[in-house]
Amino acid sequence: MSASDGVAARAVDVWKSYGSGDAAVTALAGVSVDLDKSRFTAIMGPSGSGKSTLMHCLAGLDDVTSGEVWVGGTKVTGLKDRGLTELRRDKVGFIFQQFNLLPTLTAEENITLPLAIGGKKVDKEWFDVVVDTVGLRDRLTHRPTQLSGGQQQRVACARALVSRPDVVFADEPTGNLDSQSGAEVLGFLQRSAREFGQTIVMVTHDPNAASYADRVIFLKDGHIVRELLSPSAEEVLDTMKHLDSVVAVPHV
Amino acid sequence: MFKATLKSLLSRKLRLVLSALAVVLGVMFVSGSFVLTDTLQRSFTDLFSSAFANVDVSVTPKAEKGKEPVPLTPQAISDVKSVPGVSSAIGDVQGSARPIGKNGKVITTSGSPRFGFNWTGTGQEKIRDGKAPAGENEVALGAYLATTGDFKVGDDIALLTLEPKKTFKITGIYEYAGGRDSLGGELSVAFTEPVAQQLLLGKKDVFSGITVTAAQGTTDDALRDAVAAKLGSGYDVKTGAVLAKEQADQINEGLKFFNYVLLGFAGIALFVGIFIILNTFSIIVAQRTRELALLRSMGASRGQVIGSVVLEALVIGLIASIVGLGAGIGIGALLAKIFSSVGGTDLQLASIGVPMTAIISSFAVGMIVTVVAAVMPALRASRIAPVAAMREAATPDRPLTKITITGALVAAAGGTSLAFGFNQASLPLIFGGILVAFVGVALLTPIMSKPMVSLIGRLLSWSMPGLLGRRNSARNPRRTAITAAALMVGISLITGVSVVLTSATKSIEKLATGQLQTDLIVSGEGQMEGEPATFRRDVLTKIEKTDGVKSAVGWSQDGVLEGENQLFAVGVTDMPAMATMFALKPKSGTIAPLKDDQLALPEEMAAEKGWSVGSKVTLQLAKGEPKTYTVGFIWVKSQVLQGALVLPESASANFRSDQIAQAFVQVSPGVSAADVQKRVEPLFADNPEITVQDRSAFVKQTTSQFDTVLLMIQILLALAILIAVLGVINTLALSVIERTRELGLLRAIGMRRSQVMRMITVESVVISVFGAVLGLAVGLALGIATVQALKDQGISEIGLPWMTMVQYLVVAAFVGVIAAILPAIRAARLNVLDAIAYE
């Protein structure tokens, strides 16, 4: 089985538990999900629902206890460190909640870092498009300490996009930002999916952030329990409120 | 507060180990030096008390100053025998005897004596194999000589004594109490008494001393007084115990100096250690800023925060001192063992002892150094406002103005002290100046580190990991600077010494080519020790007659007395020829053969004595009555011939030995020196202690001792450099911990493990090379300053050891790679997820 056309990343019956014996904690209990290409997907759920674990497993940052994970045409499960490193470098982009940039590099160097690490040439045209989209043209020579939080996060977005990865994973990208900066970042992610066809997967607990997504998947106790397509913030909030009463149903 | 400190200390074992290691090594060096010298001192004391175990009282002729002692006669022995309370009085004959090995070369020792004596059968020597020497051509060997030279009973052995090479039959091999091969690595030979007298003292029926044993009931002291009373003045009468103590004291005085040298190097190592600990604590405190701020916000006072850091330092210092003391005892014991077995001394080691000084100095040094190094960071930590620290633990870029100005002032103070030190020839001022200058330069390094690091880094940053490594090393100039400064200390000292020695070599070479107009130099072993091997006068005549020799000059040498002053004098065969060969220019008087009552001397000596041509000088030679000489010739100060009074050839007869100590040969024009050398060498076939060298070989031999000095210093400074390397490892390891999240990010966005390792390695190499460059620069400055100061001592040229300097640079780069290994592995092994989540 491979991730067929139209699917950027796929999880098949993924289980993930930590520890062993009595102390074992199951973070993911048989999660299967297809993440469509060129879509902006949000993964939501309360604390401890397994949403971050799911993202880490999909991105090759963490291994699965059982099941399979695919990104693009690559089977992630079973890859060794070198393969995982190359996967992260070439097929995946990351945006973290905080500490996204290297303090010793300028904004421009930070953006092109994945390409430099891989020894690849920068596609100048694409770089310009990305930089103009995030609005950082006049900040390229600045060091991270000279940038605001929102600007730093936009640099991180640009970095994630510049290598045209199969999937960009964003882990609470707006968690540390004020609402105005957060809106800018989310708007940018939305545009990337719509205008550039970039697949984006975002983990968040903020209903407002989730409302920017084309599809929202709800996780609870390691199961996918609901999903909404292009919901409003109210719908998301509402769903979240009722998650407690929802009985987990295996995703088909 | 106390509990919190200990908990924090224990939770960071790696940090504890790293910061303690520098102290451990320094303390180890200190206590090791004490243990080593203490053990050796006691061993030598034991050695001499066993060497004089059979001697109750010893009689030797009293040596009048500047005069050779008159040997004892058989009459003196019978006089001693007649003293009541004397059980036995045996005449001793002892003198220099150098054995020639089976390879035809003279067997040497590393300082232990080589001598011959008369076999009396009453000494401590017991025959192990064969029998005592009985005939004129028979000798017995000490077991140690037999082992060293691979001799067996029945073999022949050639010996050099007052007479030229002579061959003997070995009839026996003897040992000492307990089956020991020797008492202390000496090479000894026993002759029959008449042979010993002839070969060792040059005369029949004379003795060099009397060994007296007391009859029962007579104390050594009483015996000594009785013997002294009987013999009257003109004799030294001492008890065996006093003699043993005198000899041991003499050796121990030397060992004390050796100990000071070792402690000096230990001091340098600890000085470097201070840099490392200071740096470690700075980093630790920076990392603990939030923790300390939390304590402050809960009401801990500044004093308590300082106290907690100092307490941490005390605990580390205490542990490090204990470990260092233990390691030092081990190292001291090991070195003593090596000294006794490898050093060719065959010394019976006393039990390893730990003197009180070792324990006290270990703890004092270990604790003080650690606390001193921790106080600065502690003060800084206490000044941080709690809220500021709890926000983001980012290290603020503090301005470098203050530290730079301080550094410039301190460096200037060090330089001034150094200049005064050279001027006054005061060692404390010089060393103090060097240390203070180091501190000053260390304080200046942060400001230098920015341009220097980016320059060095540029060479290594062709790839992204390299660029990141370079940027990381420029990130915290203070940290990089201190780490590099620690490396600077060792390298600059080696470079400085190396500059001085290279300059000295160059100066000697220049002198030799410019002023030494001689083609061949004939000299004996032991020239440097002041008792060179010599050869007979008729050989000099043979040299003169050798085909291709234009002229040959030789001299015998001795100390002579002018009033109370001992002067070095040579009795030269041909004054005009000597003046030509040494390019002597007349200051006053004319160059002419010296008459029997004339002498010549250099202008600086004449000036010191206030003599001029025509002055009368009365000299007491080793033999004969005082004699008055007239100054006939004073030469212009020369670098190749200084400090010597030149006497006519006839004076040699009254020297202790009238044999030739050194000879110089000029070859005829158009004749190759090498050919003449080949013709001259066979004249010394029976005298392996004499070598014939051309000028360049002679210069090389003279300067080769510098290589040994440099090697010794390099070995002793290796510890300081090792500690500096630990510092690099330490800084990198702590930086890796500090940058955990950054490393996690890099790995998350696709940096390979190998790339992470390369990044850390580049950072390490940049720091090391920076340290080496600093060290080379400071070393050059120190070396050149020293050479300038020594201009009057004959070092007229400045020579720079380029090759050596390039080597140090390469070694530093290599050291950087080595130092990076562990931190790089640690960084590469970080779990990406944990690293990103790291707080």
PDB file of C-alpha atoms in Angstrom, chain B residues 449-597:
ATOM      1  CA  SER B 449      37.691  37.078  19.569  1.00  0.00           C
ATOM      2  CA  LYS B 450      35.119  38.666  17.245  1.00  0.00           C
ATOM      3  CA  PRO B 451      37.420  39.520  14.339  1.00  0.00           C
ATOM      4  CA  MET B 452      39.816  36.637  14.988  1.00  0.00           C
ATOM      5  CA  VAL B 453      37.150  33.969  15.272  1.00  0.00           C
ATOM      6  CA  SER B 454      35.374  35.091  12.148  1.00  0.00           C
ATOM      7  CA  LEU B 455      38.695  35.116  10.318  1.00  0.00           C
ATOM      8  CA  ILE B 456      39.688  31.626  11.466  1.00  0.00           C
ATOM      9  CA  GLY B 457      36.125  30.407  11.027  1.00  0.00           C
ATOM     10  CA  ARG B 458      35.960  31.602   7.442  1.00  0.00           C
ATOM     11  CA  LEU B 459      38.498  28.949   6.517  1.00  0.00           C
ATOM     12  CA  LEU B 460      36.218  26.243   7.884  1.00  0.00           C
ATOM     13  CA  SER B 461      32.748  27.440   6.989  1.00  0.00           C
ATOM     14  CA  TRP B 462      32.343  26.300   3.434  1.00  0.00           C
ATOM     15  CA  SER B 463      29.263  24.278   4.352  1.00  0.00           C
ATOM     16  CA  MET B 464      26.180  25.038   6.422  1.00  0.00           C
ATOM     17  CA  PRO B 465      27.316  23.005   9.475  1.00  0.00           C
ATOM     18  CA  GLY B 466      30.668  24.786   9.300  1.00  0.00           C
ATOM     19  CA  LEU B 467      28.980  28.166   9.122  1.00  0.00           C
ATOM     20  CA  LEU B 468      26.788  27.330  12.100  1.00  0.00           C
ATOM     21  CA  GLY B 469      29.839  26.126  14.053  1.00  0.00           C
ATOM     22  CA  ARG B 470      31.681  29.331  13.312  1.00  0.00           C
ATOM     23  CA  ARG B 471      28.697  31.464  14.292  1.00  0.00           C
ATOM     24  CA  ASN B 472      28.308  29.470  17.496  1.00  0.00           C
ATOM     25  CA  SER B 473      31.910  30.083  18.475  1.00  0.00           C
ATOM     26  CA  ALA B 474      31.430  33.810  17.944  1.00  0.00           C
ATOM     27  CA  ARG B 475      28.236  33.737  19.962  1.00  0.00           C
ATOM     28  CA  ASN B 476      29.586  34.233  23.435  1.00  0.00           C
ATOM     29  CA  PRO B 477      32.897  36.060  23.090  1.00  0.00           C
ATOM     30  CA  ARG B 478      33.726  35.792  26.783  1.00  0.00           C
ATOM     31  CA  ARG B 479      33.242  32.073  26.904  1.00  0.00           C
ATOM     32  CA  THR B 480      35.208  31.459  23.715  1.00  0.00           C
ATOM     33  CA  ALA B 481      37.879  33.877  24.866  1.00  0.00           C
ATOM     34  CA  ILE B 482      38.459  32.280  28.261  1.00  0.00           C
ATOM     35  CA  THR B 483      38.530  28.810  26.752  1.00  0.00           C
ATOM     36  CA  ALA B 484      41.041  29.938  24.160  1.00  0.00           C
ATOM     37  CA  ALA B 485      43.052  31.885  26.739  1.00  0.00           C
ATOM     38  CA  ALA B 486      43.572  28.722  28.758  1.00  0.00           C
ATOM     39  CA  LEU B 487      45.150  27.122  25.733  1.00  0.00           C
ATOM     40  CA  MET B 488      47.109  30.288  25.097  1.00  0.00           C
ATOM     41  CA  VAL B 489      49.022  30.026  28.387  1.00  0.00           C
ATOM     42  CA  GLY B 490      50.688  26.700  27.636  1.00  0.00           C
ATOM     43  CA  ILE B 491      51.363  27.399  23.989  1.00  0.00           C
ATOM     44  CA  SER B 492      52.782  30.850  24.618  1.00  0.00           C
ATOM     45  CA  LEU B 493      55.206  29.542  27.247  1.00  0.00           C
ATOM     46  CA  ILE B 494      56.457  26.838  24.893  1.00  0.00           C
ATOM     47  CA  THR B 495      56.686  29.313  22.043  1.00  0.00           C
ATOM     48  CA  GLY B 496      58.532  31.810  24.210  1.00  0.00           C
ATOM     49  CA  VAL B 497      61.100  29.249  25.327  1.00  0.00           C
ATOM     50  CA  SER B 498      61.404  28.004  21.796  1.00  0.00           C
ATOM     51  CA  VAL B 499      62.072  31.543  20.515  1.00  0.00           C
ATOM     52  CA  VAL B 500      64.819  32.019  23.106  1.00  0.00           C
ATOM     53  CA  LEU B 501      66.433  28.678  22.284  1.00  0.00           C
ATOM     54  CA  THR B 502      66.192  29.193  18.540  1.00  0.00           C
ATOM     55  CA  SER B 503      67.744  32.629  18.962  1.00  0.00           C
ATOM     56  CA  ALA B 504      70.508  31.156  21.089  1.00  0.00           C
ATOM     57  CA  THR B 505      71.201  28.493  18.477  1.00  0.00           C
ATOM     58  CA  LYS B 506      71.259  31.059  15.725  1.00  0.00           C
ATOM     59  CA  SER B 507      73.558  33.311  17.729  1.00  0.00           C
ATOM     60  CA  ILE B 508      75.953  30.446  18.411  1.00  0.00           C
ATOM     61  CA  GLU B 509      75.931  29.452  14.757  1.00  0.00           C
ATOM     62  CA  LYS B 510      76.683  32.995  13.716  1.00  0.00           C
ATOM     63  CA  LEU B 511      79.484  33.300  16.239  1.00  0.00           C
ATOM     64  CA  ALA B 512      80.937  30.019  15.131  1.00  0.00           C
ATOM     65  CA  THR B 513      80.971  30.918  11.468  1.00  0.00           C
ATOM     66  CA  GLY B 514      82.060  34.495  12.091  1.00  0.00           C
ATOM     67  CA  GLN B 515      84.597  34.210  14.875  1.00  0.00           C
ATOM     68  CA  LEU B 516      85.657  30.624  15.216  1.00  0.00           C
ATOM     69  CA  GLN B 517      88.387  30.341  12.572  1.00  0.00           C
ATOM     70  CA  THR B 518      89.052  26.750  13.350  1.00  0.00           C
ATOM     71  CA  ASP B 519      88.215  23.793  11.143  1.00  0.00           C
ATOM     72  CA  LEU B 520      88.387  20.933  13.614  1.00  0.00           C
ATOM     73  CA  ILE B 521      87.710  20.832  17.305  1.00  0.00           C
ATOM     74  CA  VAL B 522      89.047  18.066  19.513  1.00  0.00           C
ATOM     75  CA  SER B 523      87.276  17.786  22.835  1.00  0.00           C
ATOM     76  CA  GLY B 524      86.468  15.244  25.476  1.00  0.00           C
ATOM     77  CA  GLU B 525      83.236  14.167  27.095  1.00  0.00           C
ATOM     78  CA  GLY B 526      82.147  16.072  30.141  1.00  0.00           C
ATOM     79  CA  GLN B 527      83.086  19.503  28.765  1.00  0.00           C
ATOM     80  CA  MET B 528      79.784  20.855  30.086  1.00  0.00           C
ATOM     81  CA  GLU B 529      80.191  19.292  33.535  1.00  0.00           C
ATOM     82  CA  GLY B 530      83.567  21.030  33.949  1.00  0.00           C
ATOM     83  CA  GLU B 531      85.617  17.857  34.229  1.00  0.00           C
ATOM     84  CA  PRO B 532      86.337  16.971  30.652  1.00  0.00           C
ATOM     85  CA  ALA B 533      88.192  13.903  29.509  1.00  0.00           C
ATOM     86  CA  THR B 534      91.705  14.838  28.452  1.00  0.00           C
ATOM     87  CA  PHE B 535      94.507  13.493  26.252  1.00  0.00           C
ATOM     88  CA  ARG B 536      98.303  13.438  26.293  1.00  0.00           C
ATOM     89  CA  ARG B 537     100.453  16.267  24.991  1.00  0.00           C
ATOM     90  CA  ASP B 538     102.327  14.106  22.536  1.00  0.00           C
ATOM     91  CA  VAL B 539      99.071  13.461  20.689  1.00  0.00           C
ATOM     92  CA  LEU B 540      98.797  17.209  20.076  1.00  0.00           C
ATOM     93  CA  THR B 541     102.257  17.138  18.545  1.00  0.00           C
ATOM     94  CA  LYS B 542     101.128  14.286  16.323  1.00  0.00           C
ATOM     95  CA  ILE B 543      98.133  16.342  15.223  1.00  0.00           C
ATOM     96  CA  GLU B 544     100.402  19.236  14.323  1.00  0.00           C
ATOM     97  CA  LYS B 545     102.468  16.921  12.166  1.00  0.00           C
ATOM     98  CA  THR B 546      99.441  15.405  10.433  1.00  0.00           C
ATOM     99  CA  ASP B 547      99.294  15.968   6.705  1.00  0.00           C
ATOM    100  CA  GLY B 548      97.116  18.972   5.818  1.00  0.00           C
ATOM    101  CA  VAL B 549      97.178  20.613   9.276  1.00  0.00           C
ATOM    102  CA  LYS B 550      98.222  24.240   9.125  1.00  0.00           C
ATOM    103  CA  SER B 551      98.293  24.781  12.852  1.00  0.00           C
ATOM    104  CA  ALA B 552      96.970  23.191  16.037  1.00  0.00           C
ATOM    105  CA  VAL B 553      96.478  24.729  19.468  1.00  0.00           C
ATOM    106  CA  GLY B 554      95.597  22.930  22.650  1.00  0.00           C
ATOM    107  CA  TRP B 555      95.034  23.862  26.222  1.00  0.00           C
ATOM    108  CA  SER B 556      94.827  22.280  29.587  1.00  0.00           C
ATOM    109  CA  GLN B 557      92.466  23.851  32.069  1.00  0.00           C
ATOM    110  CA  ASP B 558      92.014  24.271  35.808  1.00  0.00           C
ATOM    111  CA  GLY B 559      90.812  26.655  38.447  1.00  0.00           C
ATOM    112  CA  VAL B 560      93.446  28.976  39.893  1.00  0.00           C
ATOM    113  CA  LEU B 561      93.335  31.199  42.959  1.00  0.00           C
ATOM    114  CA  GLU B 562      93.912  34.933  42.800  1.00  0.00           C
ATOM    115  CA  GLY B 563      93.813  35.877  46.466  1.00  0.00           C
ATOM    116  CA  GLU B 564      90.472  34.439  47.569  1.00  0.00           C
ATOM    117  CA  ASN B 565      88.968  34.387  44.083  1.00  0.00           C
ATOM    118  CA  GLN B 566      88.777  31.284  41.997  1.00  0.00           C
ATOM    119  CA  LEU B 567      89.407  31.988  38.324  1.00  0.00           C
ATOM    120  CA  PHE B 568      89.137  29.719  35.318  1.00  0.00           C
ATOM    121  CA  ALA B 569      92.490  29.410  33.569  1.00  0.00           C
ATOM    122  CA  VAL B 570      93.833  27.636  30.531  1.00  0.00           C
ATOM    123  CA  GLY B 571      97.446  26.820  29.784  1.00  0.00           C
ATOM    124  CA  VAL B 572      97.684  27.351  26.058  1.00  0.00           C
ATOM    125  CA  THR B 573     100.333  25.860  23.765  1.00  0.00           C
ATOM    126  CA  ASP B 574     100.453  28.635  21.170  1.00  0.00           C
ATOM    127  CA  MET B 575      99.039  32.071  21.958  1.00  0.00           C
ATOM    128  CA  PRO B 576      99.347  33.655  18.476  1.00  0.00           C
ATOM    129  CA  ALA B 577      97.724  30.642  16.806  1.00  0.00           C
ATOM    130  CA  MET B 578      94.936  30.763  19.358  1.00  0.00           C
ATOM    131  CA  ALA B 579      94.409  34.494  18.728  1.00  0.00           C
ATOM    132  CA  THR B 580      94.027  33.732  15.021  1.00  0.00           C
ATOM    133  CA  MET B 581      91.612  30.867  15.495  1.00  0.00           C
ATOM    134  CA  PHE B 582      89.377  32.829  17.866  1.00  0.00           C
ATOM    135  CA  ALA B 583      89.752  36.042  15.857  1.00  0.00           C
ATOM    136  CA  LEU B 584      90.987  37.883  18.948  1.00  0.00           C
ATOM    137  CA  LYS B 585      91.678  41.576  18.475  1.00  0.00           C
ATOM    138  CA  PRO B 586      94.196  43.299  20.740  1.00  0.00           C
ATOM    139  CA  LYS B 587      92.721  45.856  23.102  1.00  0.00           C
ATOM    140  CA  SER B 588      96.139  46.598  24.486  1.00  0.00           C
ATOM    141  CA  GLY B 589      99.459  44.816  24.262  1.00  0.00           C
ATOM    142  CA  THR B 590     100.446  42.755  21.264  1.00  0.00           C
ATOM    143  CA  ILE B 591      99.754  39.237  20.182  1.00  0.00           C
ATOM    144  CA  ALA B 592     102.948  37.306  20.867  1.00  0.00           C
ATOM    145  CA  PRO B 593     103.906  33.962  22.372  1.00  0.00           C
ATOM    146  CA  LEU B 594     103.399  34.162  26.158  1.00  0.00           C
ATOM    147  CA  LYS B 595     106.573  34.158  28.221  1.00  0.00           C
ATOM    148  CA  ASP B 596     106.649  31.881  31.236  1.00  0.00           C
ATOM    149  CA  ASP B 597     105.612  34.742  33.535  1.00  0.00           C
TER     150      ASP B 597
END
